[in-house]
Amino acid sequence: RDFMFVNTVTTGGGNGKAPKSSLPFAMLQPILQSKYPEITKEEEAVSIPLQALCLAIFDAILVHMMNHVASSSWQPIRKTICEALNRHKNGKITSILKTTYQDAHVVMLQETASSFVNNLRNDADLSAKYLILSPKGASPKRDQNSLILLDKKVFVADSVTEVTDKILKYDSSKAISSPGDVMAVTATTTGDKTLFMVSFHGDTNGLATKPLMHAILATLKEEFTATNRPMLLIGMDGNTYKEHNEQYQGVLDLQTLLSANGLSSVWGDTPDPLSPTTCNARTYLQPQLNKAVSKKDTFTKGDVNLKDWIVFYKKDFIAVNDSTTRDNTGLATYTNDMVYPTLDFPSDHAVVATTLDAAVSDSSGCLFH
């Protein structure tokens, strides 16, 4: 009780901002019906006190259970996991960016914490190499912000313009309900090519992914002429699944939309739904019990799906043969049937990397010099 309602915690302090002291209870955010349609307006109205109550009940059950079954070992195990996946998570991610992906010209990240943006900007190597772009509408209270990193040697800094609001304007279904889920910019390369780049994180069931694609296509049609249309590049956690139905966005159903609009992805025109970019299963020792599965069902009922995409117009780009990789180790390799995150790889989504060439083969297709 004292932790939630009496004692304050200090957060922030990065990127030139003063640290802020708050009660943990005051940091809870309402659960919105616009993002989770199954909850009622009445539940939304009481979602903050309800969260506090449920957290107290859940924590009491967990502590009692773990003290009963593993009184001497559960705290050291918990500490090891927290050190790897919480306390040192940002450091592990920046290390992977600075080593395995040090030659990347464009990096698109999703579901990043506000503190991670500060880490990037305070890192001498990454801040020297990249323009580190976060959406103006990003919420400092939600750790689910999309970012774009652009190589300063490839992109002209003064040409970068955020155009997230343009996409949101054409999101007629209001599927993109959370600030920071989408980040979009236009930027010109040193080869005088303008790119329209979008980094996006969809809802859990992937139902916002197709509305986002429609909003992007509408933006390109309405905001640009045929002669000045930029080249499109999207990096997204589309939250797509092996099977498509009314509740879950399927891989092949999304591909149908892409093909109908002249778009392609690094997975080609016939993506394999059985080639996953996620492989994880939640235990019952976490609050989203609707997602929990038993250990024996890890790979059959867990989240083992192709969810992450790099999308572009066929007339703009082609993926260089055999250049596309999935990475769940941080070493540009993928280990099949391995649950992640791990103590060494702190993400529950694989890195998707590729090399793109301009689809135009003559000198006018040079992206940068």
mmCIF file with all atom_site columns, C-alpha atoms in Angstrom, residues 139-230:
data_model
loop_
_atom_site.group_PDB
_atom_site.id
_atom_site.type_symbol
_atom_site.label_atom_id
_atom_site.label_alt_id
_atom_site.label_comp_id
_atom_site.label_asym_id
_atom_site.label_entity_id
_atom_site.label_seq_id
_atom_site.pdbx_PDB_ins_code
_atom_site.Cartn_x
_atom_site.Cartn_y
_atom_site.Cartn_z
_atom_site.occupancy
_atom_site.B_iso_or_equiv
_atom_site.pdbx_formal_charge
_atom_site.auth_seq_id
_atom_site.auth_comp_id
_atom_site.auth_asym_id
_atom_site.auth_atom_id
_atom_site.pdbx_PDB_model_num
ATOM 1  C CA . SER A 1 139 ? 3.350   9.691  -25.068 1.00 0.00 ? 139 SER A CA 1
ATOM 2  C CA . PRO A 1 140 ? 6.063   9.855  -22.383 1.00 0.00 ? 140 PRO A CA 1
ATOM 3  C CA . LYS A 1 141 ? 3.813   7.654  -20.234 1.00 0.00 ? 141 LYS A CA 1
ATOM 4  C CA . ARG A 1 142 ? 3.509   4.788  -22.756 1.00 0.00 ? 142 ARG A CA 1
ATOM 5  C CA . ASP A 1 143 ? 6.480   2.638  -23.603 1.00 0.00 ? 143 ASP A CA 1
ATOM 6  C CA . GLN A 1 144 ? 5.159   1.804  -27.054 1.00 0.00 ? 144 GLN A CA 1
ATOM 7  C CA . ASN A 1 145 ? 6.581   4.472  -29.327 1.00 0.00 ? 145 ASN A CA 1
ATOM 8  C CA . SER A 1 146 ? 7.726   3.946  -32.921 1.00 0.00 ? 146 SER A CA 1
ATOM 9  C CA . LEU A 1 147 ? 11.075  5.405  -34.010 1.00 0.00 ? 147 LEU A CA 1
ATOM 10 C CA . ILE A 1 148 ? 13.008  5.930  -37.232 1.00 0.00 ? 148 ILE A CA 1
ATOM 11 C CA . LEU A 1 149 ? 16.809  6.214  -37.421 1.00 0.00 ? 149 LEU A CA 1
ATOM 12 C CA . LEU A 1 150 ? 18.311  7.655  -40.618 1.00 0.00 ? 150 LEU A CA 1
ATOM 13 C CA . ASP A 1 151 ? 21.982  7.548  -41.570 1.00 0.00 ? 151 ASP A CA 1
ATOM 14 C CA . LYS A 1 152 ? 23.308  11.113 -41.706 1.00 0.00 ? 152 LYS A CA 1
ATOM 15 C CA . LYS A 1 153 ? 25.614  10.215 -44.604 1.00 0.00 ? 153 LYS A CA 1
ATOM 16 C CA . VAL A 1 154 ? 22.673  9.042  -46.700 1.00 0.00 ? 154 VAL A CA 1
ATOM 17 C CA . PHE A 1 155 ? 19.864  11.471 -45.802 1.00 0.00 ? 155 PHE A CA 1
ATOM 18 C CA . VAL A 1 156 ? 19.939  15.265 -45.926 1.00 0.00 ? 156 VAL A CA 1
ATOM 19 C CA . ALA A 1 157 ? 19.105  16.415 -42.399 1.00 0.00 ? 157 ALA A CA 1
ATOM 20 C CA . ASP A 1 158 ? 17.327  19.607 -43.452 1.00 0.00 ? 158 ASP A CA 1
ATOM 21 C CA . SER A 1 159 ? 14.990  17.629 -45.715 1.00 0.00 ? 159 SER A CA 1
ATOM 22 C CA . VAL A 1 160 ? 13.398  15.564 -42.941 1.00 0.00 ? 160 VAL A CA 1
ATOM 23 C CA . THR A 1 161 ? 9.737   16.395 -42.273 1.00 0.00 ? 161 THR A CA 1
ATOM 24 C CA . GLU A 1 162 ? 7.415   14.517 -39.955 1.00 0.00 ? 162 GLU A CA 1
ATOM 25 C CA . VAL A 1 163 ? 4.159   13.617 -41.707 1.00 0.00 ? 163 VAL A CA 1
ATOM 26 C CA . THR A 1 164 ? 2.538   11.404 -39.064 1.00 0.00 ? 164 THR A CA 1
ATOM 27 C CA . ASP A 1 165 ? -0.432  13.756 -38.817 1.00 0.00 ? 165 ASP A CA 1
ATOM 28 C CA . LYS A 1 166 ? -1.144  13.334 -42.520 1.00 0.00 ? 166 LYS A CA 1
ATOM 29 C CA . ILE A 1 167 ? -1.562  9.592  -42.089 1.00 0.00 ? 167 ILE A CA 1
ATOM 30 C CA . LEU A 1 168 ? -3.741  10.045 -39.024 1.00 0.00 ? 168 LEU A CA 1
ATOM 31 C CA . LYS A 1 169 ? -5.938  12.428 -41.016 1.00 0.00 ? 169 LYS A CA 1
ATOM 32 C CA . TYR A 1 170 ? -6.780  9.623  -43.448 1.00 0.00 ? 170 TYR A CA 1
ATOM 33 C CA . ASP A 1 171 ? -7.288  6.995  -40.747 1.00 0.00 ? 171 ASP A CA 1
ATOM 34 C CA . SER A 1 172 ? -11.061 7.196  -41.155 1.00 0.00 ? 172 SER A CA 1
ATOM 35 C CA . SER A 1 173 ? -11.752 4.201  -38.921 1.00 0.00 ? 173 SER A CA 1
ATOM 36 C CA . LYS A 1 174 ? -9.584  5.657  -36.125 1.00 0.00 ? 174 LYS A CA 1
ATOM 37 C CA . ALA A 1 175 ? -7.836  2.307  -35.851 1.00 0.00 ? 175 ALA A CA 1
ATOM 38 C CA . ILE A 1 176 ? -4.645  4.058  -34.762 1.00 0.00 ? 176 ILE A CA 1
ATOM 39 C CA . SER A 1 177 ? -5.819  5.137  -31.338 1.00 0.00 ? 177 SER A CA 1
ATOM 40 C CA . SER A 1 178 ? -2.629  5.364  -29.287 1.00 0.00 ? 178 SER A CA 1
ATOM 41 C CA . PRO A 1 179 ? -0.100  8.221  -29.544 1.00 0.00 ? 179 PRO A CA 1
ATOM 42 C CA . GLY A 1 180 ? 3.273   7.050  -30.712 1.00 0.00 ? 180 GLY A CA 1
ATOM 43 C CA . ASP A 1 181 ? 2.158   3.830  -32.436 1.00 0.00 ? 181 ASP A CA 1
ATOM 44 C CA . VAL A 1 182 ? 2.993   5.327  -35.830 1.00 0.00 ? 182 VAL A CA 1
ATOM 45 C CA . MET A 1 183 ? 5.878   7.539  -36.942 1.00 0.00 ? 183 MET A CA 1
ATOM 46 C CA . ALA A 1 184 ? 6.157   8.844  -40.504 1.00 0.00 ? 184 ALA A CA 1
ATOM 47 C CA . VAL A 1 185 ? 8.627   11.168 -42.210 1.00 0.00 ? 185 VAL A CA 1
ATOM 48 C CA . THR A 1 186 ? 9.658   12.286 -45.649 1.00 0.00 ? 186 THR A CA 1
ATOM 49 C CA . ALA A 1 187 ? 13.386  12.670 -46.256 1.00 0.00 ? 187 ALA A CA 1
ATOM 50 C CA . THR A 1 188 ? 15.621  13.194 -49.264 1.00 0.00 ? 188 THR A CA 1
ATOM 51 C CA . THR A 1 189 ? 18.761  11.165 -49.885 1.00 0.00 ? 189 THR A CA 1
ATOM 52 C CA . THR A 1 190 ? 22.060  12.486 -51.138 1.00 0.00 ? 190 THR A CA 1
ATOM 53 C CA . GLY A 1 191 ? 21.042  10.952 -54.480 1.00 0.00 ? 191 GLY A CA 1
ATOM 54 C CA . ASP A 1 192 ? 18.081  13.376 -54.546 1.00 0.00 ? 192 ASP A CA 1
ATOM 55 C CA . LYS A 1 193 ? 15.480  10.668 -53.961 1.00 0.00 ? 193 LYS A CA 1
ATOM 56 C CA . THR A 1 194 ? 12.636  11.462 -51.551 1.00 0.00 ? 194 THR A CA 1
ATOM 57 C CA . LEU A 1 195 ? 11.386  8.640  -49.364 1.00 0.00 ? 195 LEU A CA 1
ATOM 58 C CA . PHE A 1 196 ? 8.128   8.389  -47.410 1.00 0.00 ? 196 PHE A CA 1
ATOM 59 C CA . MET A 1 197 ? 9.008   6.197  -44.402 1.00 0.00 ? 197 MET A CA 1
ATOM 60 C CA . VAL A 1 198 ? 6.615   4.762  -41.840 1.00 0.00 ? 198 VAL A CA 1
ATOM 61 C CA . SER A 1 199 ? 7.371   2.873  -38.624 1.00 0.00 ? 199 SER A CA 1
ATOM 62 C CA . PHE A 1 200 ? 4.282   1.291  -37.109 1.00 0.00 ? 200 PHE A CA 1
ATOM 63 C CA . HIS A 1 201 ? 3.153   -0.929 -34.257 1.00 0.00 ? 201 HIS A CA 1
ATOM 64 C CA . GLY A 1 202 ? -0.286  -2.489 -34.572 1.00 0.00 ? 202 GLY A CA 1
ATOM 65 C CA . ASP A 1 203 ? -2.748  -3.682 -31.979 1.00 0.00 ? 203 ASP A CA 1
ATOM 66 C CA . THR A 1 204 ? -2.400  -7.187 -30.522 1.00 0.00 ? 204 THR A CA 1
ATOM 67 C CA . ASN A 1 205 ? -4.807  -8.771 -33.006 1.00 0.00 ? 205 ASN A CA 1
ATOM 68 C CA . GLY A 1 206 ? -3.459  -6.890 -36.021 1.00 0.00 ? 206 GLY A CA 1
ATOM 69 C CA . LEU A 1 207 ? -6.820  -5.347 -36.866 1.00 0.00 ? 207 LEU A CA 1
ATOM 70 C CA . ALA A 1 208 ? -5.305  -1.859 -37.208 1.00 0.00 ? 208 ALA A CA 1
ATOM 71 C CA . THR A 1 209 ? -2.783  -2.965 -39.845 1.00 0.00 ? 209 THR A CA 1
ATOM 72 C CA . LYS A 1 210 ? -5.020  -2.846 -42.922 1.00 0.00 ? 210 LYS A CA 1
ATOM 73 C CA . PRO A 1 211 ? -6.608  0.490  -41.910 1.00 0.00 ? 211 PRO A CA 1
ATOM 74 C CA . LEU A 1 212 ? -3.077  1.857  -41.528 1.00 0.00 ? 212 LEU A CA 1
ATOM 75 C CA . MET A 1 213 ? -2.154  0.650  -45.018 1.00 0.00 ? 213 MET A CA 1
ATOM 76 C CA . HIS A 1 214 ? -5.293  2.316  -46.436 1.00 0.00 ? 214 HIS A CA 1
ATOM 77 C CA . ALA A 1 215 ? -4.395  5.549  -44.604 1.00 0.00 ? 215 ALA A CA 1
ATOM 78 C CA . ILE A 1 216 ? -0.849  5.478  -46.021 1.00 0.00 ? 216 ILE A CA 1
ATOM 79 C CA . LEU A 1 217 ? -2.108  4.875  -49.559 1.00 0.00 ? 217 LEU A CA 1
ATOM 80 C CA . ALA A 1 218 ? -4.653  7.680  -49.194 1.00 0.00 ? 218 ALA A CA 1
ATOM 81 C CA . THR A 1 219 ? -1.929  10.023 -47.947 1.00 0.00 ? 219 THR A CA 1
ATOM 82 C CA . LEU A 1 220 ? 0.263   9.326  -50.960 1.00 0.00 ? 220 LEU A CA 1
ATOM 83 C CA . LYS A 1 221 ? -2.671  9.799  -53.334 1.00 0.00 ? 221 LYS A CA 1
ATOM 84 C CA . GLU A 1 222 ? -4.092  12.971 -51.806 1.00 0.00 ? 222 GLU A CA 1
ATOM 85 C CA . GLU A 1 223 ? -0.994  14.784 -50.534 1.00 0.00 ? 223 GLU A CA 1
ATOM 86 C CA . PHE A 1 224 ? 1.360   14.216 -53.464 1.00 0.00 ? 224 PHE A CA 1
ATOM 87 C CA . THR A 1 225 ? 1.085   14.476 -57.232 1.00 0.00 ? 225 THR A CA 1
ATOM 88 C CA . ALA A 1 226 ? 2.114   11.709 -59.603 1.00 0.00 ? 226 ALA A CA 1
ATOM 89 C CA . THR A 1 227 ? 5.281   13.616 -60.475 1.00 0.00 ? 227 THR A CA 1
ATOM 90 C CA . ASN A 1 228 ? 6.458   14.278 -56.916 1.00 0.00 ? 228 ASN A CA 1
ATOM 91 C CA . ARG A 1 229 ? 5.328   11.088 -55.195 1.00 0.00 ? 229 ARG A CA 1
ATOM 92 C CA . PRO A 1 230 ? 8.024   9.877  -52.797 1.00 0.00 ? 230 PRO A CA 1
#
